[in-house]
CSV table of C-alpha atoms in Angstrom, one decimal:
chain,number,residue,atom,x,y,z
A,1,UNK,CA,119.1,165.8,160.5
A,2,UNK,CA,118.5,162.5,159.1
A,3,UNK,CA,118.7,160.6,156.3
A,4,UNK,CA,116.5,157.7,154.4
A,5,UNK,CA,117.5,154.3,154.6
A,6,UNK,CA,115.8,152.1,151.4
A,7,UNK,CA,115.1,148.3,151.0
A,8,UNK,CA,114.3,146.4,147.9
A,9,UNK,CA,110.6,145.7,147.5
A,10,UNK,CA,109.8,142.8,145.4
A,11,UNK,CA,109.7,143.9,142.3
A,12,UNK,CA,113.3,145.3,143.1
A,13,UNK,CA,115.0,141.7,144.1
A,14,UNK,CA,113.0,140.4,141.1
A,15,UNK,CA,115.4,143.3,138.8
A,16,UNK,CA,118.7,142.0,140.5
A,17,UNK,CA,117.7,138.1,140.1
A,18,UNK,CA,116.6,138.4,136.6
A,19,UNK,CA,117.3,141.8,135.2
A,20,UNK,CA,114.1,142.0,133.2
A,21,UNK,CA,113.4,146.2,133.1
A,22,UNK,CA,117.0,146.9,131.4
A,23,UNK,CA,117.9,148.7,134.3
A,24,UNK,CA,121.2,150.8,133.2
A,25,UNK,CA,124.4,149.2,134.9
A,26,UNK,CA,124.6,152.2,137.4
A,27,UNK,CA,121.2,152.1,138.3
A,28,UNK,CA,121.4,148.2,138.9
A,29,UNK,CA,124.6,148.7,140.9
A,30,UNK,CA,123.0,150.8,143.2
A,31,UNK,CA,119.6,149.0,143.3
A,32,UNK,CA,122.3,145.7,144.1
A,33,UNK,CA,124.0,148.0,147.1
A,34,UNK,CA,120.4,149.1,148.6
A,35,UNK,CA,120.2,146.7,151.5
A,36,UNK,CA,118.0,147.9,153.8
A,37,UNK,CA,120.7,149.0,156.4
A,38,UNK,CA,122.9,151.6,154.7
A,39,UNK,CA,122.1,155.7,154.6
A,40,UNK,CA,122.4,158.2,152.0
A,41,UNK,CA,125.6,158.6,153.0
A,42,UNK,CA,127.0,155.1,152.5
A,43,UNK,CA,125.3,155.0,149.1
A,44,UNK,CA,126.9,157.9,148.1
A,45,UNK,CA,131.0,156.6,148.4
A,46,UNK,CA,129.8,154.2,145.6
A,47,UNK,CA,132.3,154.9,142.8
A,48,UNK,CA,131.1,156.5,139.2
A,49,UNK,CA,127.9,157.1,140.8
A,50,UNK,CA,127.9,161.1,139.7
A,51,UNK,CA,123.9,161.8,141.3
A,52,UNK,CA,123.0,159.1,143.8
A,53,UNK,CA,119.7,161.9,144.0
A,54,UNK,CA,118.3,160.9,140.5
A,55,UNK,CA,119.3,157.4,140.6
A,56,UNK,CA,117.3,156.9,144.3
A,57,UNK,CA,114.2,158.7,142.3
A,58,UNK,CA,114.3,156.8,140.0
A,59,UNK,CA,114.5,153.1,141.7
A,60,UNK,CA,112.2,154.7,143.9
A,61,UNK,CA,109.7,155.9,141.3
A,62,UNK,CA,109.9,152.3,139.9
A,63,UNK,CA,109.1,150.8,142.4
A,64,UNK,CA,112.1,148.9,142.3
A,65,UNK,CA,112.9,150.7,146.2
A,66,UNK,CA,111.4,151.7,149.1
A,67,UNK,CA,112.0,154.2,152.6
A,68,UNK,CA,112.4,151.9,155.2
A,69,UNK,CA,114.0,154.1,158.0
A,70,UNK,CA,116.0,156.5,158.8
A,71,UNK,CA,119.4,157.5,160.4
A,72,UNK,CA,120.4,160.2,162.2
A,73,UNK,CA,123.4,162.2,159.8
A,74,UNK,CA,124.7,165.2,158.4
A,75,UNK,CA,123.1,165.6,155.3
A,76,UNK,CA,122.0,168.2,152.7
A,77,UNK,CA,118.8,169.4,151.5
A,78,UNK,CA,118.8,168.1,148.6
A,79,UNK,CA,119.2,164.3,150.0
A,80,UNK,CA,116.9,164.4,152.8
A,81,UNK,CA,114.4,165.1,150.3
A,82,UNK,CA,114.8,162.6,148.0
A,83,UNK,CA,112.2,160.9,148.3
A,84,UNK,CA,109.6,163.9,148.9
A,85,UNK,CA,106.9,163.5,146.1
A,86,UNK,CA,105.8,166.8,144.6
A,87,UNK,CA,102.6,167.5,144.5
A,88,UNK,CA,100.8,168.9,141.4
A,89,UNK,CA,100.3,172.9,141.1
A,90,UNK,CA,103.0,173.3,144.1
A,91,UNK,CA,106.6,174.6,143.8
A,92,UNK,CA,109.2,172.2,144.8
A,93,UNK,CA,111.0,174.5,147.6
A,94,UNK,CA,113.8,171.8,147.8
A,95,UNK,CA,115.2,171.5,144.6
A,96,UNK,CA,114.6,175.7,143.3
A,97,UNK,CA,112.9,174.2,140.6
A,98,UNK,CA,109.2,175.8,139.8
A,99,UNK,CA,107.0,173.2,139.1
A,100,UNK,CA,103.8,174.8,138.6
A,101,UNK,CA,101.7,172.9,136.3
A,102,UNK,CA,99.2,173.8,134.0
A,103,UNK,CA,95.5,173.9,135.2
A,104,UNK,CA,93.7,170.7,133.2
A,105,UNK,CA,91.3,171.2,131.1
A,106,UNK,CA,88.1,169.8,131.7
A,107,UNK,CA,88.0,167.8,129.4
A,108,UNK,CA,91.1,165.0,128.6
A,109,UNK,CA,92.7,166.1,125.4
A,110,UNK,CA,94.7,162.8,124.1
A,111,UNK,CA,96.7,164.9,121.7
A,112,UNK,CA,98.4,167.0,124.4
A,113,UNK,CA,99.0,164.1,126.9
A,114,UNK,CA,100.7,162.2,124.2
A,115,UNK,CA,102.6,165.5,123.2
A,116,UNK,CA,103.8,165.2,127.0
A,117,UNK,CA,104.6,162.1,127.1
A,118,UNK,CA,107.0,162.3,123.8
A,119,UNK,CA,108.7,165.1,125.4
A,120,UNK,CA,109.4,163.6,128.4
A,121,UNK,CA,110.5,160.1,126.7
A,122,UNK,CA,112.5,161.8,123.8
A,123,UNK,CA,114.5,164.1,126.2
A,124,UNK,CA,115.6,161.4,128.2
A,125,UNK,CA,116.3,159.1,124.8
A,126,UNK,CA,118.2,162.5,124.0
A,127,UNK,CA,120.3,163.4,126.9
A,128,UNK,CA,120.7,159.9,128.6
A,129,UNK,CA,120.9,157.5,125.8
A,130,UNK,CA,118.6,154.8,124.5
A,131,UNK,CA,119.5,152.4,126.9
A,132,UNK,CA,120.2,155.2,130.1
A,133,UNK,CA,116.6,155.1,131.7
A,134,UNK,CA,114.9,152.9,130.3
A,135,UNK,CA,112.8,152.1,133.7
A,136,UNK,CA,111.8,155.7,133.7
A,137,UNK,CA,110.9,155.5,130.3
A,138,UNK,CA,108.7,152.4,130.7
A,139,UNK,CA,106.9,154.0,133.9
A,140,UNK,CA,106.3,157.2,131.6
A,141,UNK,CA,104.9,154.7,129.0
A,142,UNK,CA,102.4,153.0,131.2
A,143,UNK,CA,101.2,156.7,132.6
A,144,UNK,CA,97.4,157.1,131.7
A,145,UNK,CA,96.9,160.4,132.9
A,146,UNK,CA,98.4,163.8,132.9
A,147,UNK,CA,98.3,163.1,136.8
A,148,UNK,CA,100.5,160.1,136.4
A,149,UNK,CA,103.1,162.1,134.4
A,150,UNK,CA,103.8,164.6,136.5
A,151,UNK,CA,104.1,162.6,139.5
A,152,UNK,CA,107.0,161.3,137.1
A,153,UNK,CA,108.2,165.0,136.6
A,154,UNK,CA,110.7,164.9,139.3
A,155,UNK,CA,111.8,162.1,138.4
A,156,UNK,CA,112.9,163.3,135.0
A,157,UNK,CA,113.7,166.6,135.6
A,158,UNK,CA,116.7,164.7,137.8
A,159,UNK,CA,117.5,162.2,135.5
A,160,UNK,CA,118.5,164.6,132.6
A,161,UNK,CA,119.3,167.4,135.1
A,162,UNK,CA,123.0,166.8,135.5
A,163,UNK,CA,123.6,166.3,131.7
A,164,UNK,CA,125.5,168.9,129.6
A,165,UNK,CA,122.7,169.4,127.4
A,166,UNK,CA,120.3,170.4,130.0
A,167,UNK,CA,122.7,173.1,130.9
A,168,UNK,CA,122.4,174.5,127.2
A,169,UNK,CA,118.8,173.8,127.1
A,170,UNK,CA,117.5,173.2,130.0
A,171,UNK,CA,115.3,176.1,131.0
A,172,UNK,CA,113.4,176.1,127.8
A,173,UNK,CA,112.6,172.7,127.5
A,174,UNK,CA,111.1,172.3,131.4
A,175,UNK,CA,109.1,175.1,130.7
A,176,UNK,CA,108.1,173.7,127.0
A,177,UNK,CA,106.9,170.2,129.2
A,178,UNK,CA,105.1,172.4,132.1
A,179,UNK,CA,103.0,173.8,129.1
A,180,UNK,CA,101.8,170.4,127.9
A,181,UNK,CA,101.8,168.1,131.3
């Protein structure tokens, strides 16, 4: 099997040199250790980095990384397919999570897309801190359609997946957000 090998694009060397998208200090260090030539694998003996999975997403989503290879190595499902997009009205087979979306209206309704929105930015305010993904949070704030946010889905659903109060609450609350997104 084998496993992605990322690179800084330029928006990502711009974060390290100038730290200008409040980047938490985990996120950064990883973003500073992505170097174009080390796997999964080497990312993942990173100290106090609990879920390398998210944190790839979400550098990744920000465009702050990018897949630049691959090497061949023992890894699991889970990180092979880190960087494996979900597509709207599909299950995500990889991660167990159902991710069927709503069928859009036909007509934008501004009052549910900001509902979706809110949710999305308040949970992660709520389970990661103010300050714990704030590049997630901005690339949820610059969404202009429902189709932008839940190419963003994943991305959340691993950022706050791995917190304690997304084992309390987590099933309702997903499928509260697949209602509105």
């Amino acid at each position: 099997m084998t496993t992605a090998i990322f690179g800084k694009t330029p928006k990502g060397i711009q974060e390290v040199e100038t730290k200008a998208n409040g980047l938490s200090m985990i996120e950064r260090w990883v973003l500073i250790s992505v170097d174009g030539k080390r796997t999964f694998e080497d990312l993942k003996a990173l100290p106090r980095v609990n879920d390398l999975n998210a944190v790839l997403t979400l550098l990744e989503t920000g465009g702050y990384i990018r897949k630049v290879g691959s090497s061949s190595a023992s890894v699991t499902n889970a990180a092979a397919n880190t960087a494996t997009p979900t597509t709207p009205n599909t299950a995500n087979a990889a991660s167990g999570s159902a991710t069927r979306f709503r069928e859009l209206p036909a007509r934008f309704d501004p009052a549910t897309f900001n509902m979706a929105k809110n949710f999305m930015v308040n949970t992660l305010n709520a389970f990661k801190g103010f300050y714990g993904a704030t590049s997630l949070v901005r690339s949820i704030d610059h969404c202009q359609t429902h189709e932008e946010l839940r190419a963003l889905f994943d991305a959340w659903h691993e950022s706050i997946s791995g917190t304690r109060q997304w084992q309390k609450q987590g099933a309702d609350l997903q499928k509260k957000l697949l209602d509105v997104i």
